[in-house]
Short mmCIF file of C-alpha atoms in Angstrom, two decimals:
data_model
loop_
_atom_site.label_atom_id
_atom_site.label_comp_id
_atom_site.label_asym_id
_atom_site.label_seq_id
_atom_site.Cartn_x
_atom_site.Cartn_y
_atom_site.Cartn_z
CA UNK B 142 3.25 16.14 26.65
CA UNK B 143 -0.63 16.81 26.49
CA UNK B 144 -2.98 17.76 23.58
CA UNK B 145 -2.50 21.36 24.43
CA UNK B 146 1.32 21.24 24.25
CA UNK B 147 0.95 19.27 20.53
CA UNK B 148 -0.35 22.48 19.16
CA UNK B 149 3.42 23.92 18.98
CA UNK B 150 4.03 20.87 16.65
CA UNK B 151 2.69 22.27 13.80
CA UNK B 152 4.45 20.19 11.14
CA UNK B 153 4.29 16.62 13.62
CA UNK B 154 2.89 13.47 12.35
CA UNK B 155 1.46 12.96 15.78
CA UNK B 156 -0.81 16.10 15.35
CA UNK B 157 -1.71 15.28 12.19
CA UNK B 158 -2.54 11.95 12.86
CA UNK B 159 -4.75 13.23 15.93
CA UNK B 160 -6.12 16.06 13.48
CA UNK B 161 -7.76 13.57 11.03
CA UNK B 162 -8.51 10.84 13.57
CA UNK B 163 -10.53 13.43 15.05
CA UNK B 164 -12.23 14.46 11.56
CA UNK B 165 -14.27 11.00 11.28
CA UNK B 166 -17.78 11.16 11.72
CA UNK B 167 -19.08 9.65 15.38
CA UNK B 168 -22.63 8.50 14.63
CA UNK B 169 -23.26 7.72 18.23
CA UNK B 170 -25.55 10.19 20.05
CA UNK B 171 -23.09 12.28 22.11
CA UNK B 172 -24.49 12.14 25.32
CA UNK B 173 -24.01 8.01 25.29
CA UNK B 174 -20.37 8.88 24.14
CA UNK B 175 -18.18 7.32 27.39
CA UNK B 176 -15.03 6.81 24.77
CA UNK B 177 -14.50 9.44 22.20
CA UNK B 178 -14.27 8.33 18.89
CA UNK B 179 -10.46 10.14 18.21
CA UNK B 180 -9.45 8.52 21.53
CA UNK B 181 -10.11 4.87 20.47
CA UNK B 182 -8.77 4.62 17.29
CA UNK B 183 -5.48 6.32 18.39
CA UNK B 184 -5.73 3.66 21.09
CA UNK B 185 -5.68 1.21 18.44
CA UNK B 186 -3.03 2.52 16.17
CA UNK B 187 -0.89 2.40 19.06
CA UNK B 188 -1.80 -1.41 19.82
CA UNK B 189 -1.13 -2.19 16.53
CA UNK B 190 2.47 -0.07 16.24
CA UNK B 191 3.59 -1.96 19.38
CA UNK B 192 2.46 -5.59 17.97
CA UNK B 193 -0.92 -5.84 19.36
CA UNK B 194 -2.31 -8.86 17.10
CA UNK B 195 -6.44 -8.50 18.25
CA UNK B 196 -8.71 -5.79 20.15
CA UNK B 197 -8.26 -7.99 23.33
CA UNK B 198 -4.48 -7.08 23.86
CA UNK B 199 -4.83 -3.58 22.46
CA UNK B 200 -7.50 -3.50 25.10
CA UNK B 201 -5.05 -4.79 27.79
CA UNK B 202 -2.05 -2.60 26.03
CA UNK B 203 -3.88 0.19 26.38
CA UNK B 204 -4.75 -0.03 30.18
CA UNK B 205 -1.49 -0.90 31.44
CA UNK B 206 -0.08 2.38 29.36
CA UNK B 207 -3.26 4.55 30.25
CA UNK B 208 -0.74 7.94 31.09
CA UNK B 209 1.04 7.33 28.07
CA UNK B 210 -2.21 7.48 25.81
CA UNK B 211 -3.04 10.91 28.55
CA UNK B 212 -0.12 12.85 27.07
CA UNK B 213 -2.43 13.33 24.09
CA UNK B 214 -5.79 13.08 24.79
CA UNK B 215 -8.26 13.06 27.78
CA UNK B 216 -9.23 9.24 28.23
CA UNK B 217 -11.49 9.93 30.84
CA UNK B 218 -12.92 7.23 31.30
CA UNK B 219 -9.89 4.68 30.82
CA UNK B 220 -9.33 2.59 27.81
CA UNK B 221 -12.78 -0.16 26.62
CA UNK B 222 -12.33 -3.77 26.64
CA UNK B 223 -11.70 -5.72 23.68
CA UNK B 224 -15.29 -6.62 22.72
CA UNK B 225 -16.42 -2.85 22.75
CA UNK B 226 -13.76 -2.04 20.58
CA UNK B 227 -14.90 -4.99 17.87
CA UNK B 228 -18.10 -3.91 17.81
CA UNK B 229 -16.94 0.02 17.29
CA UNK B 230 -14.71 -0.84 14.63
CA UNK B 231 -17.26 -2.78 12.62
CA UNK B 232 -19.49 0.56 12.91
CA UNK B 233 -16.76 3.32 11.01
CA UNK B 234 -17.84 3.80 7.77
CA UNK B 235 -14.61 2.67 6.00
CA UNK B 236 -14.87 5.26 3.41
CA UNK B 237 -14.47 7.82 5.81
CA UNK B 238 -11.33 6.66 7.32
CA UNK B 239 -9.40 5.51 4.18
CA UNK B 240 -10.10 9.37 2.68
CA UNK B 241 -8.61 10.51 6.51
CA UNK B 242 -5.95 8.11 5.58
CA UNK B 243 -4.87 9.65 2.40
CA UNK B 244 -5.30 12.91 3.56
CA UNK B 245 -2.69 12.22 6.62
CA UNK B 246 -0.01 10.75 4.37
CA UNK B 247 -0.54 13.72 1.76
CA UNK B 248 0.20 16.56 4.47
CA UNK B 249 2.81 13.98 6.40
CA UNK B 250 4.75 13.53 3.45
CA UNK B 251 3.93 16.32 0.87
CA UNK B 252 6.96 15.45 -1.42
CA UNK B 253 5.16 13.79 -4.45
CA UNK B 254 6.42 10.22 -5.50
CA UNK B 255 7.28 9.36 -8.43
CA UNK B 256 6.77 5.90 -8.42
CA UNK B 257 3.50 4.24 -7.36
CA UNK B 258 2.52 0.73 -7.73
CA UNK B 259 -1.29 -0.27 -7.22
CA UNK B 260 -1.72 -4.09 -6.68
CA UNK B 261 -4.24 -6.11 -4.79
CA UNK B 262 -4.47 -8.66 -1.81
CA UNK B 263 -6.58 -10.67 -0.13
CA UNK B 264 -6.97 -11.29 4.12
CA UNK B 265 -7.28 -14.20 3.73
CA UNK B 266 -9.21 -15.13 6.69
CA UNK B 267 -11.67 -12.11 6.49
CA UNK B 268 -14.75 -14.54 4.88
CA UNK B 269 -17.82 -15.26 6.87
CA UNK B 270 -19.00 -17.99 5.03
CA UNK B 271 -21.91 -18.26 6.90
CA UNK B 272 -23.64 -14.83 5.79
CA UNK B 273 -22.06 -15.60 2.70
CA UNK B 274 -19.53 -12.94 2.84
CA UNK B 275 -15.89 -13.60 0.30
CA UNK B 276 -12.69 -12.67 2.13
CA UNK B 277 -11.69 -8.78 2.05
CA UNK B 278 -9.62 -7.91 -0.65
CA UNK B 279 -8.14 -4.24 -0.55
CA UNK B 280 -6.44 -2.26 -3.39
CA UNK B 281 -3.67 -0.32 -2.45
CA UNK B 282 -1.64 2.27 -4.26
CA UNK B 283 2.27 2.43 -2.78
CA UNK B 284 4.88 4.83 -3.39
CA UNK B 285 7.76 2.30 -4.09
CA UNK B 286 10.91 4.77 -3.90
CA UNK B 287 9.53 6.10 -0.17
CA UNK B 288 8.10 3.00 0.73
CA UNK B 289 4.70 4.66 1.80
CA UNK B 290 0.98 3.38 1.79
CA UNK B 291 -0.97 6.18 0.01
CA UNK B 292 -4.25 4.83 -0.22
CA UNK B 293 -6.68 2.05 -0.33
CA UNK B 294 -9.63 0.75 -1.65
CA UNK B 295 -11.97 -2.46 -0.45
CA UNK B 296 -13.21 -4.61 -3.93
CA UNK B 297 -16.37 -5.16 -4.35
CA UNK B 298 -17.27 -9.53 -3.66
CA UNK B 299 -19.28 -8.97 -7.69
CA UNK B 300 -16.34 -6.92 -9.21
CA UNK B 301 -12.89 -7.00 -9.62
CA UNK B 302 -9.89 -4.38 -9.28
CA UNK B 303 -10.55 -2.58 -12.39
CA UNK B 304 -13.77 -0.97 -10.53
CA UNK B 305 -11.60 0.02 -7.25
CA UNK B 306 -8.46 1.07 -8.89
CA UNK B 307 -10.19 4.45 -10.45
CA UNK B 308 -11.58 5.73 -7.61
CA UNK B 309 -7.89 5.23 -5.77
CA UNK B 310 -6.57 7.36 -8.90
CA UNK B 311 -8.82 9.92 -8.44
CA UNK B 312 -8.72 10.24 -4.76
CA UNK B 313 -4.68 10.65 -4.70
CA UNK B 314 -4.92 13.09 -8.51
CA UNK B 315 -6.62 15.71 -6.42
CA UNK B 316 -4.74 18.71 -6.65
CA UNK B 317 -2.22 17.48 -8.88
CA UNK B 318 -1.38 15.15 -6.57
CA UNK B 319 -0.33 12.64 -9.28
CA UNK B 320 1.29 14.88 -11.93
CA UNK B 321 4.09 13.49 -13.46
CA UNK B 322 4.32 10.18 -11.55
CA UNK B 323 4.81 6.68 -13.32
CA UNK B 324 1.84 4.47 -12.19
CA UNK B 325 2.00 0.61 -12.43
CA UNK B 326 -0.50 -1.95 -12.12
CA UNK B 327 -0.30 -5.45 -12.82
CA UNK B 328 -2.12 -6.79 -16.48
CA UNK B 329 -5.71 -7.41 -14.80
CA UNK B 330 -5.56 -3.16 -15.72
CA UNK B 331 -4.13 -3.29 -19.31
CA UNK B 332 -6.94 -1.18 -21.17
CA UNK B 333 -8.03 1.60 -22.65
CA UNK B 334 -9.81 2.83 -19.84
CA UNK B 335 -7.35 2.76 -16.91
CA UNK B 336 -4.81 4.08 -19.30
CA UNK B 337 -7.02 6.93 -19.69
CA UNK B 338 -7.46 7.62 -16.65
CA UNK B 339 -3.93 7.48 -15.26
CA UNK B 340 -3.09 9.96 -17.85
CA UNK B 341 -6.48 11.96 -17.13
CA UNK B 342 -4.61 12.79 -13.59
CA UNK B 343 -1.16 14.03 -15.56
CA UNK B 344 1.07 10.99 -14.71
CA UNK B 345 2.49 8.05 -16.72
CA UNK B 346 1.44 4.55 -17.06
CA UNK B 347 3.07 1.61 -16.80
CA UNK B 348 1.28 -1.67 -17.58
CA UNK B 349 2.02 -5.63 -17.69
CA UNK B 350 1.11 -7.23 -20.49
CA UNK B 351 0.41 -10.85 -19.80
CA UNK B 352 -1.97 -14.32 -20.52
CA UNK B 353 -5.18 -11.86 -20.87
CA UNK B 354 -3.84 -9.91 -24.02
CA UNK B 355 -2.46 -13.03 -26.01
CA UNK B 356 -2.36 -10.86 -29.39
CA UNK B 357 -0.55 -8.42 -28.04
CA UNK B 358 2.04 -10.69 -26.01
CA UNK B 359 2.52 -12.72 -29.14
CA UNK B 360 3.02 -9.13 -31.05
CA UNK B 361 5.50 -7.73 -28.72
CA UNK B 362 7.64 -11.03 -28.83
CA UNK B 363 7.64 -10.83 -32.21
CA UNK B 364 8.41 -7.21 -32.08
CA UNK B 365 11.64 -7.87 -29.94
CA UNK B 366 12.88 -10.47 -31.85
CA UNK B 367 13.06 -8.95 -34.68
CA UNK B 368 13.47 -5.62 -34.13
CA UNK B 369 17.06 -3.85 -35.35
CA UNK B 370 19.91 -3.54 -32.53
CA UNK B 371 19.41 0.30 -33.26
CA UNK B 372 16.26 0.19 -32.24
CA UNK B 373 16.73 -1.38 -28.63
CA UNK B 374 18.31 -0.18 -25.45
CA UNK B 375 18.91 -2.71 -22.94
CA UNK B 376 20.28 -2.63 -18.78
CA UNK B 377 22.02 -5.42 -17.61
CA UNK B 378 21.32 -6.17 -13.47
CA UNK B 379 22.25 -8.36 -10.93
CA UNK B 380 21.36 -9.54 -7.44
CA UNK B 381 22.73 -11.94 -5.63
CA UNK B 382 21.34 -13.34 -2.23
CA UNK B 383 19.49 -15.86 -0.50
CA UNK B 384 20.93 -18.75 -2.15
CA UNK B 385 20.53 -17.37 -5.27
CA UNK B 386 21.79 -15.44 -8.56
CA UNK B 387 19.44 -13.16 -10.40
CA UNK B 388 20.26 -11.39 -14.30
CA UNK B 389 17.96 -8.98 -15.66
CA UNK B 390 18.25 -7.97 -19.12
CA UNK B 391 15.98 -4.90 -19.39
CA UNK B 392 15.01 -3.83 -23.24
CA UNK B 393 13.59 -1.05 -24.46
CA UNK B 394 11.84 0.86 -27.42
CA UNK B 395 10.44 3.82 -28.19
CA UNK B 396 9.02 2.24 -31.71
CA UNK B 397 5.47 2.33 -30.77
CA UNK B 398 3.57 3.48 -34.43
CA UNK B 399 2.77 0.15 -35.13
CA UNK B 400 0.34 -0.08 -31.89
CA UNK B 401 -1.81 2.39 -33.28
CA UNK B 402 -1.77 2.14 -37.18
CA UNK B 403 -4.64 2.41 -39.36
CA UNK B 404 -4.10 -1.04 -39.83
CA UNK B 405 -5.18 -3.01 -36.82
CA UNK B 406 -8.27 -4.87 -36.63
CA UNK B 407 -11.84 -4.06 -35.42
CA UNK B 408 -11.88 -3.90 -31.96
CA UNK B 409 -8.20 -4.79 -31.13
CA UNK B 410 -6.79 -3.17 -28.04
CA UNK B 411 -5.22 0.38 -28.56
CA UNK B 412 -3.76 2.16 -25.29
CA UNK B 413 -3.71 5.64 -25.49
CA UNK B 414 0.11 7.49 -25.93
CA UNK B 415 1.90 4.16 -25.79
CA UNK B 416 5.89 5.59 -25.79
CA UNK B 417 7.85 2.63 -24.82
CA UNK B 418 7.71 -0.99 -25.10
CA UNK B 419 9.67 -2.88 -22.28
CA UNK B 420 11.23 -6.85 -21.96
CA UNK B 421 12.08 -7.81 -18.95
CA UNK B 422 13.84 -11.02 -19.60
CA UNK B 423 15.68 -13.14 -15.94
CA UNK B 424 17.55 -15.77 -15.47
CA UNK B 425 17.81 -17.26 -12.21
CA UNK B 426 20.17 -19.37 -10.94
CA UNK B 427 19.21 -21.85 -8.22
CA UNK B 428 20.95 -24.23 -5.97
CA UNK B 429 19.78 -27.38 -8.06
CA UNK B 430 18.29 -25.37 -11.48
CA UNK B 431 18.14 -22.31 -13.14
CA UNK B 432 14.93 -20.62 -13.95
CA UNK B 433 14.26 -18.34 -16.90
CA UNK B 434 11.24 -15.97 -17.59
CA UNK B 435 10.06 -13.13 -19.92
CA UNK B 436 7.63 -10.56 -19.21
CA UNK B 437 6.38 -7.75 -21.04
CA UNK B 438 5.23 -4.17 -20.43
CA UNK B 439 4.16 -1.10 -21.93
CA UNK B 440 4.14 2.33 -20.72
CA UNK B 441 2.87 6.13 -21.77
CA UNK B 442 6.29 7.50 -20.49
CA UNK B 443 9.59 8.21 -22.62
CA UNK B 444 11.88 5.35 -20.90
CA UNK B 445 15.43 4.41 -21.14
CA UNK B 446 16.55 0.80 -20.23
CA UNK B 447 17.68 1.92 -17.02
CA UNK B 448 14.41 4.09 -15.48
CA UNK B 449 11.95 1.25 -17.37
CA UNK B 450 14.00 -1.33 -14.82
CA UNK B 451 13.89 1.05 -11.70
CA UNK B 452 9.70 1.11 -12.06
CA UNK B 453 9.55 -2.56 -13.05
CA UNK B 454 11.46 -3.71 -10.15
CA UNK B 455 9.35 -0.91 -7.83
CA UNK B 456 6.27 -2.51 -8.91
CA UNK B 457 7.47 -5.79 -7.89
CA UNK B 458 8.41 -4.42 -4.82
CA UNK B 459 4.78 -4.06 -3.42
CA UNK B 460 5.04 -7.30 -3.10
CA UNK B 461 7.97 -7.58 -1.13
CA UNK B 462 8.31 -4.52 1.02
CA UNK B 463 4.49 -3.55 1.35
CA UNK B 464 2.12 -7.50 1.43
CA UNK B 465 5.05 -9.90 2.67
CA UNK B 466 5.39 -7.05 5.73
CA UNK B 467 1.33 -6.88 5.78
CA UNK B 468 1.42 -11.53 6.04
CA UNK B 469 4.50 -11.92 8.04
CA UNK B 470 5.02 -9.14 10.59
CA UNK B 471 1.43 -7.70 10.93
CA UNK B 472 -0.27 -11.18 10.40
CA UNK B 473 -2.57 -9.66 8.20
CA UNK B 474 -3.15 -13.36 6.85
CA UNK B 475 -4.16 -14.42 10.21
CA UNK B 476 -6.69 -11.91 11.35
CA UNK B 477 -10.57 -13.44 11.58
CA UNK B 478 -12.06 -10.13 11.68
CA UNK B 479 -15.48 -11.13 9.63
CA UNK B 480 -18.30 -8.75 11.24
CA UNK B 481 -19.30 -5.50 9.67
CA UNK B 482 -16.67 -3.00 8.69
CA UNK B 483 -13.89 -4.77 11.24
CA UNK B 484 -11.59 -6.44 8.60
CA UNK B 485 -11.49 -3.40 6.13
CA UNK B 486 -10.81 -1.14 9.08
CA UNK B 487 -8.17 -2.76 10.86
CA UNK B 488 -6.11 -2.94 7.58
CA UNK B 489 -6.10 0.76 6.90
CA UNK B 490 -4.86 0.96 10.68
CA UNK B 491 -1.90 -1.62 9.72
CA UNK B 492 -1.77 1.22 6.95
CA UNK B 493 -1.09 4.00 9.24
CA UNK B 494 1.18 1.38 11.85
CA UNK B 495 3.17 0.79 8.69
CA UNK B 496 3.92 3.82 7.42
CA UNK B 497 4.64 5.04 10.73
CA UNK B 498 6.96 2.26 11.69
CA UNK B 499 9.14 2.61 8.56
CA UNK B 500 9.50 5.99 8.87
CA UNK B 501 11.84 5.65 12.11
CA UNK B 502 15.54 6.67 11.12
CA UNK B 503 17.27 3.70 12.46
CA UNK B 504 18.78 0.43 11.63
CA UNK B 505 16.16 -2.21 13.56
CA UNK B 506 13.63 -4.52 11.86
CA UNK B 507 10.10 -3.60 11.42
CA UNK B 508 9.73 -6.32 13.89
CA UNK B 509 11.92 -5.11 16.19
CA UNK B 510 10.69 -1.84 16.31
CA UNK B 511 7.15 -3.15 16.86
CA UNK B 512 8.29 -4.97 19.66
CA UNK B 513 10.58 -1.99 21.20
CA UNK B 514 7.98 0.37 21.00
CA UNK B 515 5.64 -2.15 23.32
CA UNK B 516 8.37 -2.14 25.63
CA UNK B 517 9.25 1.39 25.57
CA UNK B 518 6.92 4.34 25.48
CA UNK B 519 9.65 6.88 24.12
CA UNK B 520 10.65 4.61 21.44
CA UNK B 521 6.55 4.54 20.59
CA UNK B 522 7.05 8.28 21.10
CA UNK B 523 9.44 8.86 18.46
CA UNK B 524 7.49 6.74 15.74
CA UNK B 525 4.36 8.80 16.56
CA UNK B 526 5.74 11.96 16.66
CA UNK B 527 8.75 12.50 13.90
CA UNK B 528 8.74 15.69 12.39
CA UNK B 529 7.63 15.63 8.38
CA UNK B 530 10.63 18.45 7.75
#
């Protein structure tokens, strides 16, 4: 297959993905161009699908698999070595890609979720302390039924999330791209003004309440305790694995008045169409212990017990299904990118490698299909190139 016989794809990921690789801006004067811009970072989301851990071996991957990278584009000149490939990466202008990132997953996968959490992480490794630059840390929004990386945003080192996690909300709201979604984010975002703008884009919020609203924790304890059975629905769930026993008693209520009376003080946090109030109360039981915990959260949506402890336990699943993948199988944690725009680029590739890799219909690992599609160009094939319909 060649770039000429992609164009009957029209509905392929692989097309796609070569469409908006292709619509980042080179800034290199063309007639110095020996490696076209499309070209290398296909090369590298390939390296990275087939568990490529630095531009050295993506480098080497890429020239021992030279007329597998040909089906699709020209590579006329081979494949560069690992050092021209660091100092290319550090040159893309990160906005750019993340934006051709967003737009790929929104025509790849046009369903819209209905779930999203937004949550933060750190590469740990990403600091140059000697130009006094603080570790990369990257807000990402994920759809938690589909398992999907929608978007990302880099935090500034003098800010915090609240500043990224707007511009992520506005960049997937475009064309209703947001409307009627639940959207959860962890307490650092428990005010007015993120609540205002999740709802500005037509979806739902869903927000932790935690340490750094102590009025309101104390409020919504006291709320729960002494609130009428009438006025409570609660879910009752278990898991059970990995040496351990897990009940959830989810509790809802839709008694929210008392958030927004006349009453409250000067000043006092008020979140716009507050609908439900939601415990989360677990008890865990260990080999040696059991461990018990209550956490709190409000949302603008009309919940039952039973949807409030679907989105609670999504949003918890960023954690598990999107950054533990990111640390363990990617080695996201282990990465010393630390020049220019190297670090924030290579973890919106691990962005499209992950997506890509989960979306294979079979039964294997994420690390096992990393490692099959390194030994098998059809298997890389098929995770490149699965139809969206």
């Amino acid at each position: 297959m060649n770039v000429v016989a992609l164009e009957g794809f029209e509905k392929s990921r692989l097309k796609l993905l070569l469409d908006h690789l292709g619509e980042i801006e080179d800034v290199r004067d063309p007639w110095r161009v020996a490696y076209r811009l499309r070209e290398v970072l296909f090369l590298v989301v390939c390296g990275t699908i087939c568990d490529c851990e630095d531009y050295d071996l993506i480098s080497e991957w890429g020239e021992q698999h030279l007329d597998f990278l040909r089906r699709f584009l020209p590579y006329d000149h081979g494949v560069p070595g690992g050092r021209w490939l660091t100092i290319l990466m550090n040159r893309i202008d990160p906005a750019l890609f993340s934006a051709a990132f967003t737009d790929w997953v929104r025509e790849s996968w046009p369903d819209k979720p209905d779930f999203i959490a937004i949550d933060g992480k750190t590469s740990r490794r990403s600091h140059d302390r000697g130009a006094g630059k603080a570790a990369l840390h990257l807000v990402s929004a994920y759809a938690t039924t589909r398992r999907l990386v929608l978007a990302q945003e880099a935090v500034d080192a003098k800010s915090n999330e609240t500043t990224a996690i707007p511009v992520i909300l506005e960049r997937l709201g475009a064309n209703g791209g947001l409307a009627g979604a639940i959207v959860s984010i962890d307490a650092i975002a428990t005010n007015p003004t993120i609540a205002t703008a999740i709802a500005g884009q037509g979806a739902d919020y869903l927000l932790a309440v935690k340490a750094n609203q102590p009025t309101l924790r104390a409020e919504m304890q006291r709320y729960f305790e002494d609130a009428p059975d009438g006025a409570l629905n609660t879910d009752i769930d278990v898991d059970k694995g990995h040496g351990r026993i897990e009940q959830r008693f989810v509790t809802v209520s839709s008694e929210t008045d008392w958030l927004t009376g006349g009453r409250r003080f000067p000043g006092e946090l008020r979140l716009p169409g507050a609908r439900t109030l939601i415990r989360v109360q677990s008890r865990t039981e260990l080999k040696d212990r059991c461990r018990f915990d209550t956490r709190y959260f409000i949302s603008s949506a009309s919940l039952d017990a039973k949807t409030a402890a679907q989105a609670v336990r999504g949003h918890w699943l960023i954690e598990n299904a999107l950054h533990w993948t990111l640390d363990v199988v990617f080695r996201d944690d282990q990465s010393r990118l630390r020049k220019g725009h190297g670090a924030h680029n290579m973890a919106i590739v691990r962005h499209f490698a992950i997506n890509l890799v989960r979306a294979v219909a079979d039964k294997k690992s994420i690390k096992l299909r990393r490692k099959r599609a390194g030994w098998n160009t059809e298997y890389l094939q098929t995770i490149l190139g699965a139809l969206t319909r």
